[in-house]
Short mmCIF file of C-alpha atoms in Angstrom, two decimals:
data_model
loop_
_atom_site.label_atom_id
_atom_site.label_comp_id
_atom_site.label_asym_id
_atom_site.label_seq_id
_atom_site.Cartn_x
_atom_site.Cartn_y
_atom_site.Cartn_z
CA UNK L 1 68.70 -92.94 -77.77
CA UNK L 2 67.89 -89.49 -76.47
CA UNK L 3 70.52 -87.31 -74.72
CA UNK L 4 69.49 -85.62 -71.73
CA UNK L 5 68.93 -81.85 -72.08
CA UNK L 6 71.18 -79.53 -69.79
CA UNK L 7 69.11 -76.76 -68.18
CA UNK L 8 69.68 -73.46 -69.66
CA UNK L 9 71.05 -70.79 -67.33
CA UNK L 10 69.37 -67.46 -67.61
CA UNK L 11 70.16 -64.31 -65.82
CA UNK L 12 67.41 -62.20 -64.78
CA UNK L 13 67.00 -58.89 -66.55
CA UNK L 14 66.44 -57.16 -63.19
CA UNK L 15 70.13 -57.81 -62.00
CA UNK L 16 71.44 -55.99 -65.09
CA UNK L 17 69.13 -53.07 -64.60
CA UNK L 18 70.33 -52.74 -60.79
CA UNK L 19 74.05 -53.09 -62.09
CA UNK L 20 73.43 -50.30 -64.55
CA UNK L 21 71.85 -48.02 -62.01
CA UNK L 22 74.67 -48.73 -59.55
CA UNK L 23 77.40 -47.71 -62.27
CA UNK L 24 75.41 -44.61 -63.04
CA UNK L 25 75.15 -43.51 -59.50
CA UNK L 26 78.83 -44.28 -58.96
CA UNK L 27 79.96 -42.40 -61.87
CA UNK L 28 77.78 -39.40 -60.83
CA UNK L 29 79.39 -39.32 -57.36
CA UNK L 30 82.87 -39.42 -58.81
CA UNK L 31 81.93 -36.66 -61.42
CA UNK L 32 80.76 -34.43 -58.49
CA UNK L 33 83.91 -34.96 -56.50
CA UNK L 34 85.90 -34.18 -59.38
CA UNK L 35 83.81 -31.23 -60.09
CA UNK L 36 84.38 -29.88 -56.60
CA UNK L 37 88.17 -30.60 -56.69
CA UNK L 38 90.34 -29.14 -54.06
CA UNK L 39 91.03 -25.45 -53.45
CA UNK L 40 89.75 -22.49 -51.54
CA UNK L 41 86.12 -22.50 -50.48
CA UNK L 42 85.92 -26.38 -51.02
CA UNK L 43 84.17 -26.82 -47.50
CA UNK L 44 81.95 -23.93 -48.27
CA UNK L 45 80.85 -25.27 -51.63
CA UNK L 46 80.39 -28.86 -50.07
CA UNK L 47 78.04 -27.30 -47.54
CA UNK L 48 76.12 -25.44 -50.09
CA UNK L 49 75.52 -28.87 -52.00
CA UNK L 50 74.48 -30.48 -48.71
CA UNK L 51 72.07 -27.55 -47.97
CA UNK L 52 70.60 -27.70 -51.34
CA UNK L 53 70.05 -31.39 -51.27
CA UNK L 54 68.51 -31.14 -47.72
CA UNK L 55 66.28 -28.39 -48.97
CA UNK L 56 65.09 -30.43 -51.96
CA UNK L 57 64.40 -33.27 -49.70
CA UNK L 58 62.41 -31.21 -47.45
CA UNK L 59 60.54 -29.69 -50.30
CA UNK L 60 59.68 -32.87 -51.68
CA UNK L 61 58.63 -34.15 -48.29
CA UNK L 62 56.22 -31.10 -47.81
CA UNK L 63 54.91 -31.71 -51.30
CA UNK L 64 54.08 -35.18 -50.66
CA UNK L 65 52.39 -34.03 -47.37
CA UNK L 66 50.57 -31.55 -49.09
CA UNK L 67 49.17 -33.86 -51.73
CA UNK L 68 48.28 -36.48 -49.07
CA UNK L 69 44.72 -36.23 -47.87
CA UNK L 70 44.35 -35.14 -44.46
CA UNK L 71 41.96 -36.92 -42.29
CA UNK L 72 40.13 -34.83 -39.82
CA UNK L 73 38.43 -36.90 -37.29
CA UNK L 74 34.82 -36.23 -36.93
CA UNK L 75 33.71 -36.36 -33.13
CA UNK L 76 29.97 -37.09 -32.79
CA UNK L 77 28.77 -35.90 -29.60
CA UNK L 78 25.49 -37.24 -28.59
CA UNK L 79 23.39 -34.75 -26.75
CA UNK L 80 20.95 -36.43 -24.45
CA UNK L 81 17.51 -35.02 -24.83
CA UNK L 82 16.04 -33.97 -21.45
CA UNK L 83 12.19 -34.06 -21.05
CA UNK L 84 10.87 -31.90 -18.41
CA UNK L 85 7.51 -33.01 -17.14
CA UNK L 86 5.68 -29.79 -15.79
CA UNK L 87 4.35 -30.18 -12.18
CA UNK L 88 0.78 -29.57 -11.75
CA UNK L 89 0.41 -25.71 -10.83
CA UNK L 90 -1.18 -25.26 -7.32
CA UNK L 91 -4.41 -23.47 -7.39
CA UNK L 92 -4.28 -20.39 -5.33
CA UNK L 93 -7.63 -19.30 -3.57
CA UNK L 94 -7.16 -15.54 -3.31
CA UNK L 95 -9.30 -14.04 -0.80
CA UNK L 96 -10.13 -10.51 -1.57
CA UNK L 97 -9.76 -8.25 1.41
CA UNK L 98 -12.18 -5.58 1.37
CA UNK L 99 -11.26 -2.82 3.98
CA UNK L 100 -14.07 -2.12 6.27
CA UNK L 101 -14.40 1.26 7.73
CA UNK L 102 -16.99 1.31 10.50
CA UNK L 103 -19.78 3.65 10.04
CA UNK L 104 -18.22 5.36 7.00
CA UNK L 105 -19.96 5.27 3.71
CA UNK L 106 -19.80 7.24 0.46
CA UNK L 107 -20.68 10.79 -0.31
CA UNK L 108 -20.97 13.68 -2.49
CA UNK L 109 -17.37 14.60 -2.33
CA UNK L 110 -16.26 18.29 -2.35
CA UNK L 111 -19.03 21.07 -2.85
CA UNK L 112 -17.04 24.41 -3.47
CA UNK L 113 -14.63 24.82 -0.57
CA UNK L 114 -16.62 22.35 1.78
CA UNK L 115 -15.53 18.63 2.14
CA UNK L 116 -15.65 16.15 4.99
CA UNK L 117 -14.27 12.67 5.82
CA UNK L 118 -15.49 10.16 8.45
CA UNK L 119 -12.98 9.57 11.24
CA UNK L 120 -14.53 7.37 13.83
CA UNK L 121 -17.56 6.46 15.98
CA UNK L 122 -17.75 8.39 19.17
CA UNK L 123 -20.93 6.54 20.47
CA UNK L 124 -22.94 3.58 19.61
CA UNK L 125 -20.53 1.43 17.46
CA UNK L 126 -21.76 -0.68 14.59
CA UNK L 127 -24.19 -3.40 15.64
CA UNK L 128 -24.85 -2.30 18.89
CA UNK L 129 -27.74 -4.04 20.49
CA UNK L 130 -30.64 -1.97 21.49
CA UNK L 131 -34.33 -2.28 22.78
CA UNK L 132 -37.16 -1.35 20.42
CA UNK L 133 -38.08 2.28 20.84
CA UNK L 134 -34.90 3.21 22.68
CA UNK L 135 -33.88 6.86 22.65
CA UNK L 136 -30.38 7.21 20.95
CA UNK L 137 -27.87 9.82 20.32
CA UNK L 138 -25.46 9.02 17.70
CA UNK L 139 -22.08 10.97 17.49
CA UNK L 140 -19.61 10.53 14.80
CA UNK L 141 -16.13 12.26 14.60
CA UNK L 142 -15.56 13.96 11.28
CA UNK L 143 -12.65 15.88 9.83
CA UNK L 144 -12.98 19.07 7.70
CA UNK L 145 -11.04 18.14 4.63
CA UNK L 146 -12.23 21.21 2.76
CA UNK L 147 -10.74 24.68 2.66
CA UNK L 148 -13.31 26.60 4.69
CA UNK L 149 -14.70 26.25 8.18
CA UNK L 150 -17.93 24.66 9.18
CA UNK L 151 -20.39 26.86 10.90
CA UNK L 152 -22.44 25.87 13.71
CA UNK L 153 -25.51 26.42 11.45
CA UNK L 154 -24.19 23.59 9.10
CA UNK L 155 -26.58 20.46 9.56
CA UNK L 156 -26.39 16.73 9.61
CA UNK L 157 -28.89 15.70 7.40
CA UNK L 158 -30.68 12.23 6.55
CA UNK L 159 -29.94 10.50 3.31
CA UNK L 160 -31.22 7.00 2.95
CA UNK L 161 -32.15 3.94 4.78
CA UNK L 162 -34.04 4.02 8.19
CA UNK L 163 -34.07 7.60 9.61
CA UNK L 164 -35.10 6.26 13.12
CA UNK L 165 -37.05 9.43 13.87
CA UNK L 166 -33.93 11.63 13.33
CA UNK L 167 -34.24 15.14 11.66
CA UNK L 168 -31.89 17.47 10.03
CA UNK L 169 -29.85 18.95 13.11
CA UNK L 170 -27.40 21.99 13.34
CA UNK L 171 -23.96 20.63 14.07
CA UNK L 172 -23.62 23.31 16.72
CA UNK L 173 -19.65 23.53 16.41
CA UNK L 174 -17.31 25.57 14.36
CA UNK L 175 -14.61 23.34 12.76
CA UNK L 176 -11.79 24.87 10.92
CA UNK L 177 -9.98 23.12 8.02
CA UNK L 178 -7.93 20.13 8.83
CA UNK L 179 -9.61 19.93 12.27
CA UNK L 180 -12.15 17.14 13.45
CA UNK L 181 -15.33 17.86 15.19
CA UNK L 182 -17.93 15.62 16.90
CA UNK L 183 -21.21 15.77 14.98
CA UNK L 184 -24.40 14.22 16.79
CA UNK L 185 -28.12 13.57 15.99
CA UNK L 186 -30.87 12.33 18.39
CA UNK L 187 -32.62 9.22 17.07
CA UNK L 188 -34.94 6.33 18.38
CA UNK L 189 -34.74 2.83 17.67
CA UNK L 190 -37.37 1.13 15.47
CA UNK L 191 -40.26 -0.67 17.27
CA UNK L 192 -39.66 -3.99 15.73
CA UNK L 193 -36.77 -6.29 16.19
CA UNK L 194 -34.04 -6.56 13.45
CA UNK L 195 -31.14 -4.77 11.95
CA UNK L 196 -31.38 -1.15 11.04
CA UNK L 197 -28.95 1.34 9.31
CA UNK L 198 -29.40 4.86 8.35
CA UNK L 199 -27.20 7.00 6.36
CA UNK L 200 -26.32 10.72 7.04
CA UNK L 201 -24.50 13.47 5.47
CA UNK L 202 -23.36 17.20 6.30
CA UNK L 203 -25.00 20.00 4.69
CA UNK L 204 -23.82 23.61 4.26
CA UNK L 205 -25.68 26.81 4.72
CA UNK L 206 -26.76 26.75 1.03
CA UNK L 207 -28.54 23.36 1.60
CA UNK L 208 -25.76 21.44 -0.32
CA UNK L 209 -24.89 18.00 0.79
CA UNK L 210 -20.97 17.50 0.83
CA UNK L 211 -18.27 15.14 1.91
CA UNK L 212 -18.44 11.40 2.85
CA UNK L 213 -21.65 10.07 4.15
CA UNK L 214 -21.72 8.16 7.46
CA UNK L 215 -24.31 5.75 9.05
CA UNK L 216 -25.46 4.25 12.20
CA UNK L 217 -25.91 0.54 12.37
CA UNK L 218 -27.84 -1.33 15.26
CA UNK L 219 -29.56 -4.60 16.22
CA UNK L 220 -32.95 -4.04 17.63
CA UNK L 221 -33.60 -6.95 20.18
CA UNK L 222 -36.93 -8.61 20.76
CA UNK L 223 -39.27 -8.24 23.80
CA UNK L 224 -38.50 -10.08 27.03
CA UNK L 225 -42.28 -11.75 27.05
CA UNK L 226 -42.67 -15.53 26.57
CA UNK L 227 -46.13 -15.20 25.23
CA UNK L 228 -47.48 -14.37 28.36
CA UNK L 229 -47.08 -11.39 30.83
CA UNK L 230 -44.56 -13.06 32.97
CA UNK L 231 -40.70 -13.30 32.44
CA UNK L 232 -38.01 -15.07 34.23
CA UNK L 233 -36.16 -13.50 37.48
CA UNK L 234 -32.88 -13.68 35.45
CA UNK L 235 -34.46 -11.81 32.57
CA UNK L 236 -36.08 -9.30 34.78
CA UNK L 237 -32.90 -8.63 36.66
CA UNK L 238 -30.92 -8.22 33.38
CA UNK L 239 -33.61 -5.78 32.11
CA UNK L 240 -33.46 -3.70 35.40
CA UNK L 241 -29.66 -3.64 35.16
CA UNK L 242 -29.80 -2.46 31.64
CA UNK L 243 -32.38 0.18 32.44
CA UNK L 244 -30.41 1.62 35.45
CA UNK L 245 -27.03 1.38 33.86
CA UNK L 246 -25.50 4.80 33.46
CA UNK L 247 -24.72 6.06 30.02
CA UNK L 248 -23.12 9.27 28.63
CA UNK L 249 -25.33 11.95 28.07
CA UNK L 250 -25.91 13.64 24.48
CA UNK L 251 -23.68 16.35 23.64
CA UNK L 252 -24.95 19.96 23.60
CA UNK L 253 -25.35 21.76 20.35
CA UNK L 254 -25.98 25.28 18.71
CA UNK L 255 -23.47 26.88 21.19
CA UNK L 256 -23.34 30.56 20.81
CA UNK L 257 -22.08 33.67 22.95
CA UNK L 258 -23.16 37.30 22.89
CA UNK L 259 -19.66 38.88 23.75
CA UNK L 260 -19.18 42.25 25.21
CA UNK L 261 -15.55 43.62 24.71
CA UNK L 262 -14.30 46.59 26.96
CA UNK L 263 -10.84 47.96 26.79
CA UNK L 264 -8.67 47.43 29.71
CA UNK L 265 -6.13 45.28 31.15
CA UNK L 266 -2.42 46.07 30.84
CA UNK L 267 -1.74 49.57 29.54
CA UNK L 268 -5.50 49.62 28.81
CA UNK L 269 -4.99 47.99 25.41
CA UNK L 270 -6.30 44.63 26.15
CA UNK L 271 -9.88 43.58 25.75
CA UNK L 272 -12.13 42.51 28.52
CA UNK L 273 -14.32 39.57 27.47
CA UNK L 274 -17.78 39.26 29.03
CA UNK L 275 -21.27 38.17 27.85
CA UNK L 276 -23.66 35.25 27.84
CA UNK L 277 -23.07 31.86 26.52
CA UNK L 278 -26.01 29.69 25.22
CA UNK L 279 -26.48 26.23 23.89
CA UNK L 280 -29.14 23.45 23.20
CA UNK L 281 -29.70 20.61 25.66
CA UNK L 282 -29.90 17.40 23.81
CA UNK L 283 -29.76 14.94 26.75
CA UNK L 284 -32.21 13.63 29.10
CA UNK L 285 -29.93 12.12 31.56
CA UNK L 286 -27.18 14.84 32.24
CA UNK L 287 -26.24 15.69 35.74
CA UNK L 288 -24.97 19.09 34.66
CA UNK L 289 -22.75 20.89 32.22
CA UNK L 290 -18.99 21.91 32.38
CA UNK L 291 -17.91 25.23 30.89
CA UNK L 292 -14.53 25.75 29.66
CA UNK L 293 -12.75 28.88 28.32
CA UNK L 294 -9.73 28.30 26.19
CA UNK L 295 -9.56 24.79 27.52
CA UNK L 296 -9.55 26.05 30.98
CA UNK L 297 -12.42 24.91 33.41
CA UNK L 298 -14.66 27.75 34.29
CA UNK L 299 -17.69 26.44 36.09
CA UNK L 300 -20.39 23.66 36.29
CA UNK L 301 -23.84 24.50 35.96
CA UNK L 302 -27.01 22.54 36.94
CA UNK L 303 -28.90 20.05 34.57
CA UNK L 304 -31.29 21.38 32.10
CA UNK L 305 -29.45 24.70 32.03
CA UNK L 306 -28.98 26.22 28.65
CA UNK L 307 -26.88 29.38 29.37
CA UNK L 308 -24.04 30.70 31.41
CA UNK L 309 -23.10 34.06 32.18
CA UNK L 310 -19.32 34.88 31.23
CA UNK L 311 -18.06 36.99 34.12
CA UNK L 312 -15.94 40.08 33.48
CA UNK L 313 -12.26 40.13 34.42
CA UNK L 314 -10.89 38.12 31.63
CA UNK L 315 -8.58 39.98 29.39
CA UNK L 316 -6.94 39.27 26.09
CA UNK L 317 -4.91 40.99 23.75
CA UNK L 318 -6.60 42.63 20.70
CA UNK L 319 -7.25 40.10 17.77
CA UNK L 320 -6.45 37.01 20.11
CA UNK L 321 -9.70 34.59 19.77
CA UNK L 322 -11.29 32.78 22.70
CA UNK L 323 -13.22 29.48 22.43
CA UNK L 324 -15.91 28.52 24.71
CA UNK L 325 -16.84 24.84 25.40
CA UNK L 326 -20.05 23.22 26.68
CA UNK L 327 -19.72 19.54 28.09
CA UNK L 328 -22.83 17.60 29.14
CA UNK L 329 -22.01 15.08 31.97
CA UNK L 330 -23.57 12.30 33.82
CA UNK L 331 -21.58 11.72 37.02
CA UNK L 332 -18.04 10.62 35.61
CA UNK L 333 -19.37 10.00 32.09
CA UNK L 334 -18.96 12.99 29.73
CA UNK L 335 -20.42 13.80 26.30
CA UNK L 336 -18.01 15.40 23.56
CA UNK L 337 -17.70 19.13 24.03
CA UNK L 338 -19.70 21.52 21.93
CA UNK L 339 -17.54 24.78 21.24
CA UNK L 340 -17.75 28.17 19.70
CA UNK L 341 -14.92 30.65 18.94
CA UNK L 342 -15.07 34.30 18.75
CA UNK L 343 -12.93 37.52 18.54
CA UNK L 344 -13.69 40.87 20.07
CA UNK L 345 -14.97 43.29 17.47
#
């Protein structure tokens, strides 16, 4: 008969290991205390041991932290992509503005000391409606942009286009540099209806054209007939009104004076001006001519007159110039003055 087996009691090896470790630790502590003993500086030595132990633990902690991998979080920022859809660019329709200067054209520019520039229309603005064959006197205001004076013998000369019966005409005035003068030419409208334009320019005494050209531009109207010899009463009245309407006369030209200078006046040192003033009558409808001496009205002479006797009794200091002007008039309407400036010899 089999006897029952008693279970074998075994002590785990781990218990002996932990007991041995505990004894070693206890003996180490006892030895440390014995080594320190009692005496002077006991507290200081104990503090040193604690400090060294704490430093050792801190060093180990830092070593472990240094050896441990540091995880740096990576933040992924998603940048949205913005797509710009360009708007359709508006189309700008640029209108080129071309400056329009009435009756002013191009020209030869400066020739020597002579040059000119168009300033304005004095008579017959652009696109004036006229009748076929109508007599015209076109006057422009021009500026002397050169360095020498224009003399009365300078001419206004035809350049191109429709001459309208005009010919080279002396300007009849003296225009100093920087000043402006009225320049005229006598014309005749074409016999046929339509637009007509003619270009003119100044010419010096050496027959050289200079300065800016200038032009006359008109619209020639048709006849008043309807295919027969009769016209309506309204048309006839309008034609009669146009015929009888007053218009400014053409300015005189070629103004000149034969001057006589006699010593006299204050202290006998002044010069007495006297002589004969002459001009060219370019008008057919003037009622007379006004005469001015140094811008002071002197007299009015009858129509179709071409001379005036400057009376004695006007005295000026030596070297002082005097200007004589002739102004054609038709009632209250006046033409631009034509002038001449002289000094006593």
